[in-house]
């Protein structure tokens, strides 16, 4: 019903017209606009008082978490003065995409390479938000090979020697025995189960019925030497083990433009200042104005920056070095940064082949079209990456082995890799041509992945490391926040970088709102 210009009063009609009242929705919108204008004015005023090397937020590390934090901050605080400091000469962190022939089927991902949108939806959202394309890549590997102690078998036909079970059924039998022995644990998330957090995966499997021979065989079959370490908690494998097998066959995707490109586009979209070759060596406690001084060596020259908030997005080894020289990071928090997770080295090498004129590359001719074959040899995993590349992917002590070999003589080491690949494939590789040796690319990551150590109370540790509290609800009193997959519940995955970044941003944004 339309409001009349004259309102009826208790004593009859008013003698003068009454102006129509603005609608409640309009008042609300006007209030929001006024607040936005006020915020921007306050932000501009604050920026005008900042010196050249003063920032409201300094982000240490130009990997995914650093670029993501800058991008998300801009959404709410477009006037914020933010800088990303990257110690290397390019952005990307442990996402490193290479194109050595200008015409790849897939970019050669020397760092992180895979996304599973069904279980990592936020990562997929960020890829598409940055205008990049997800490419489905099949993972199923039952027709591929497992080469163990000189014997070759199709993975779909393989059974562990002692128990006679498939690797999947072998794991399930151990899980069933555990849940029967400790039924009260079954309903809790894996990272909160004390039994799983106190045992390594080898110790867990042996305790619940596996022979040592089957355990050794199982890890060789998997191709991974990430969870076989006796210091890594079994809970981590139970939490994320599905991501390391073929179960999510139809869900695996790569980024067409390269995973590294997502980081660069986020950083650009954030409009944050980026300073490359800028290594931070120490962070001082806040001064009377609330600024923390950062000691930086930029292109070899010393410089001091100041920040109201510092977000550290580094692997554990680099974060530990910086934390030890930062007085604001002390006590239990410093101890957890230094000791709560185990570094796992990774190594990748791509062998590229000429495309035959009238046929397919040799491994596809032999029926190996996707997924990977595995072995107890040093190459561990061979991925049928695309129509021109084979990828050797090793972890743990085998990654360290190949790092030594390639540093000593990369060409000889590449020949050794290919010799092992041919041993694995036997008659299937009898007529295999040589790779294009000069197109061989490889990368060793001393800090490639991280896993929580046994005995760590993971949920509380994650929060303490990130913001200094013990839960998401506890306000952060620290000017320094730590982000990245290293201290997340999804270690080794970009989803972990987003998880901890979102957690840190809750506290950073709350502080910025108070300041404004």
JSON list of N, CA and C in Angstrom, two decimals, residues 479-505:
[
{"chain": "A", "resi": 479, "resn": "UNK", "atom": "N", "xyz": [51.70, -10.20, 16.38]},
{"chain": "A", "resi": 479, "resn": "UNK", "atom": "CA", "xyz": [51.73, -9.48, 15.11]},
{"chain": "A", "resi": 479, "resn": "UNK", "atom": "C", "xyz": [52.21, -10.35, 13.96]},
{"chain": "A", "resi": 480, "resn": "UNK", "atom": "N", "xyz": [52.63, -11.59, 14.27]},
{"chain": "A", "resi": 480, "resn": "UNK", "atom": "CA", "xyz": [53.18, -12.49, 13.25]},
{"chain": "A", "resi": 480, "resn": "UNK", "atom": "C", "xyz": [52.27, -13.70, 13.08]},
{"chain": "A", "resi": 481, "resn": "UNK", "atom": "N", "xyz": [51.88, -13.98, 11.84]},
{"chain": "A", "resi": 481, "resn": "UNK", "atom": "CA", "xyz": [51.05, -15.13, 11.51]},
{"chain": "A", "resi": 481, "resn": "UNK", "atom": "C", "xyz": [51.83, -16.05, 10.58]},
{"chain": "A", "resi": 482, "resn": "UNK", "atom": "N", "xyz": [51.68, -17.37, 10.76]},
{"chain": "A", "resi": 482, "resn": "UNK", "atom": "CA", "xyz": [52.35, -18.33, 9.88]},
{"chain": "A", "resi": 482, "resn": "UNK", "atom": "C", "xyz": [51.32, -19.09, 9.07]},
{"chain": "A", "resi": 483, "resn": "UNK", "atom": "N", "xyz": [51.55, -19.18, 7.76]},
{"chain": "A", "resi": 483, "resn": "UNK", "atom": "CA", "xyz": [50.63, -19.88, 6.87]},
{"chain": "A", "resi": 483, "resn": "UNK", "atom": "C", "xyz": [51.42, -20.84, 5.97]},
{"chain": "A", "resi": 484, "resn": "UNK", "atom": "N", "xyz": [50.68, -21.64, 5.21]},
{"chain": "A", "resi": 484, "resn": "UNK", "atom": "CA", "xyz": [51.31, -22.59, 4.30]},
{"chain": "A", "resi": 484, "resn": "UNK", "atom": "C", "xyz": [50.90, -24.01, 4.62]},
{"chain": "A", "resi": 485, "resn": "UNK", "atom": "N", "xyz": [51.08, -24.90, 3.67]},
{"chain": "A", "resi": 485, "resn": "UNK", "atom": "CA", "xyz": [50.65, -26.29, 3.86]},
{"chain": "A", "resi": 485, "resn": "UNK", "atom": "C", "xyz": [51.45, -27.02, 4.92]},
{"chain": "A", "resi": 486, "resn": "UNK", "atom": "N", "xyz": [52.67, -26.55, 5.23]},
{"chain": "A", "resi": 486, "resn": "UNK", "atom": "CA", "xyz": [53.55, -27.27, 6.15]},
{"chain": "A", "resi": 486, "resn": "UNK", "atom": "C", "xyz": [52.90, -27.53, 7.49]},
{"chain": "A", "resi": 487, "resn": "UNK", "atom": "N", "xyz": [52.07, -26.61, 7.96]},
{"chain": "A", "resi": 487, "resn": "UNK", "atom": "CA", "xyz": [51.47, -26.72, 9.28]},
{"chain": "A", "resi": 487, "resn": "UNK", "atom": "C", "xyz": [49.95, -26.81, 9.18]},
{"chain": "A", "resi": 488, "resn": "UNK", "atom": "N", "xyz": [49.46, -27.57, 8.22]},
{"chain": "A", "resi": 488, "resn": "UNK", "atom": "CA", "xyz": [48.02, -27.69, 7.97]},
{"chain": "A", "resi": 488, "resn": "UNK", "atom": "C", "xyz": [47.57, -29.13, 8.18]},
{"chain": "A", "resi": 489, "resn": "UNK", "atom": "N", "xyz": [46.29, -29.39, 7.93]},
{"chain": "A", "resi": 489, "resn": "UNK", "atom": "CA", "xyz": [45.78, -30.76, 7.95]},
{"chain": "A", "resi": 489, "resn": "UNK", "atom": "C", "xyz": [45.82, -31.38, 6.56]},
{"chain": "A", "resi": 490, "resn": "UNK", "atom": "N", "xyz": [46.35, -30.65, 5.58]},
{"chain": "A", "resi": 490, "resn": "UNK", "atom": "CA", "xyz": [46.44, -31.15, 4.20]},
{"chain": "A", "resi": 490, "resn": "UNK", "atom": "C", "xyz": [47.85, -30.88, 3.68]},
{"chain": "A", "resi": 491, "resn": "UNK", "atom": "N", "xyz": [48.82, -31.44, 4.38]},
{"chain": "A", "resi": 491, "resn": "UNK", "atom": "CA", "xyz": [50.23, -31.18, 4.05]},
{"chain": "A", "resi": 491, "resn": "UNK", "atom": "C", "xyz": [50.60, -31.75, 2.69]},
{"chain": "A", "resi": 492, "resn": "UNK", "atom": "N", "xyz": [51.37, -30.97, 1.95]},
{"chain": "A", "resi": 492, "resn": "UNK", "atom": "CA", "xyz": [51.77, -31.39, 0.62]},
{"chain": "A", "resi": 492, "resn": "UNK", "atom": "C", "xyz": [50.79, -30.99, -0.47]},
{"chain": "A", "resi": 493, "resn": "UNK", "atom": "N", "xyz": [49.73, -30.29, -0.09]},
{"chain": "A", "resi": 493, "resn": "UNK", "atom": "CA", "xyz": [48.69, -29.91, -1.06]},
{"chain": "A", "resi": 493, "resn": "UNK", "atom": "C", "xyz": [48.39, -28.42, -0.95]},
{"chain": "A", "resi": 494, "resn": "UNK", "atom": "N", "xyz": [48.04, -27.79, -2.06]},
{"chain": "A", "resi": 494, "resn": "UNK", "atom": "CA", "xyz": [47.69, -26.38, -2.06]},
{"chain": "A", "resi": 494, "resn": "UNK", "atom": "C", "xyz": [46.49, -26.12, -1.15]},
{"chain": "A", "resi": 495, "resn": "UNK", "atom": "N", "xyz": [45.62, -27.11, -1.02]},
{"chain": "A", "resi": 495, "resn": "UNK", "atom": "CA", "xyz": [44.47, -26.97, -0.11]},
{"chain": "A", "resi": 495, "resn": "UNK", "atom": "C", "xyz": [44.93, -26.66, 1.31]},
{"chain": "A", "resi": 496, "resn": "UNK", "atom": "N", "xyz": [46.08, -27.19, 1.71]},
{"chain": "A", "resi": 496, "resn": "UNK", "atom": "CA", "xyz": [46.62, -26.90, 3.04]},
{"chain": "A", "resi": 496, "resn": "UNK", "atom": "C", "xyz": [47.07, -25.46, 3.16]},
{"chain": "A", "resi": 497, "resn": "UNK", "atom": "N", "xyz": [47.62, -24.91, 2.08]},
{"chain": "A", "resi": 497, "resn": "UNK", "atom": "CA", "xyz": [48.03, -23.50, 2.08]},
{"chain": "A", "resi": 497, "resn": "UNK", "atom": "C", "xyz": [46.81, -22.60, 2.25]},
{"chain": "A", "resi": 498, "resn": "UNK", "atom": "N", "xyz": [45.71, -22.94, 1.59]},
{"chain": "A", "resi": 498, "resn": "UNK", "atom": "CA", "xyz": [44.48, -22.15, 1.71]},
{"chain": "A", "resi": 498, "resn": "UNK", "atom": "C", "xyz": [43.91, -22.28, 3.11]},
{"chain": "A", "resi": 499, "resn": "UNK", "atom": "N", "xyz": [43.93, -23.49, 3.67]},
{"chain": "A", "resi": 499, "resn": "UNK", "atom": "CA", "xyz": [43.38, -23.72, 5.01]},
{"chain": "A", "resi": 499, "resn": "UNK", "atom": "C", "xyz": [44.02, -22.80, 6.05]},
{"chain": "A", "resi": 500, "resn": "UNK", "atom": "N", "xyz": [45.35, -22.79, 6.11]},
{"chain": "A", "resi": 500, "resn": "UNK", "atom": "CA", "xyz": [46.02, -21.98, 7.12]},
{"chain": "A", "resi": 500, "resn": "UNK", "atom": "C", "xyz": [45.95, -20.49, 6.79]},
{"chain": "A", "resi": 501, "resn": "UNK", "atom": "N", "xyz": [45.94, -20.15, 5.51]},
{"chain": "A", "resi": 501, "resn": "UNK", "atom": "CA", "xyz": [45.80, -18.74, 5.13]},
{"chain": "A", "resi": 501, "resn": "UNK", "atom": "C", "xyz": [44.45, -18.19, 5.57]},
{"chain": "A", "resi": 502, "resn": "UNK", "atom": "N", "xyz": [43.39, -18.96, 5.35]},
{"chain": "A", "resi": 502, "resn": "UNK", "atom": "CA", "xyz": [42.06, -18.52, 5.78]},
{"chain": "A", "resi": 502, "resn": "UNK", "atom": "C", "xyz": [42.01, -18.34, 7.29]},
{"chain": "A", "resi": 503, "resn": "UNK", "atom": "N", "xyz": [42.67, -19.24, 8.01]},
{"chain": "A", "resi": 503, "resn": "UNK", "atom": "CA", "xyz": [42.71, -19.15, 9.47]},
{"chain": "A", "resi": 503, "resn": "UNK", "atom": "C", "xyz": [43.43, -17.88, 9.91]},
{"chain": "A", "resi": 504, "resn": "UNK", "atom": "N", "xyz": [44.58, -17.60, 9.31]},
{"chain": "A", "resi": 504, "resn": "UNK", "atom": "CA", "xyz": [45.35, -16.40, 9.65]},
{"chain": "A", "resi": 504, "resn": "UNK", "atom": "C", "xyz": [44.60, -15.13, 9.28]},
{"chain": "A", "resi": 505, "resn": "UNK", "atom": "N", "xyz": [43.93, -15.16, 8.14]},
{"chain": "A", "resi": 505, "resn": "UNK", "atom": "CA", "xyz": [43.23, -13.95, 7.67]},
{"chain": "A", "resi": 505, "resn": "UNK", "atom": "C", "xyz": [42.09, -13.55, 8.59]}
]
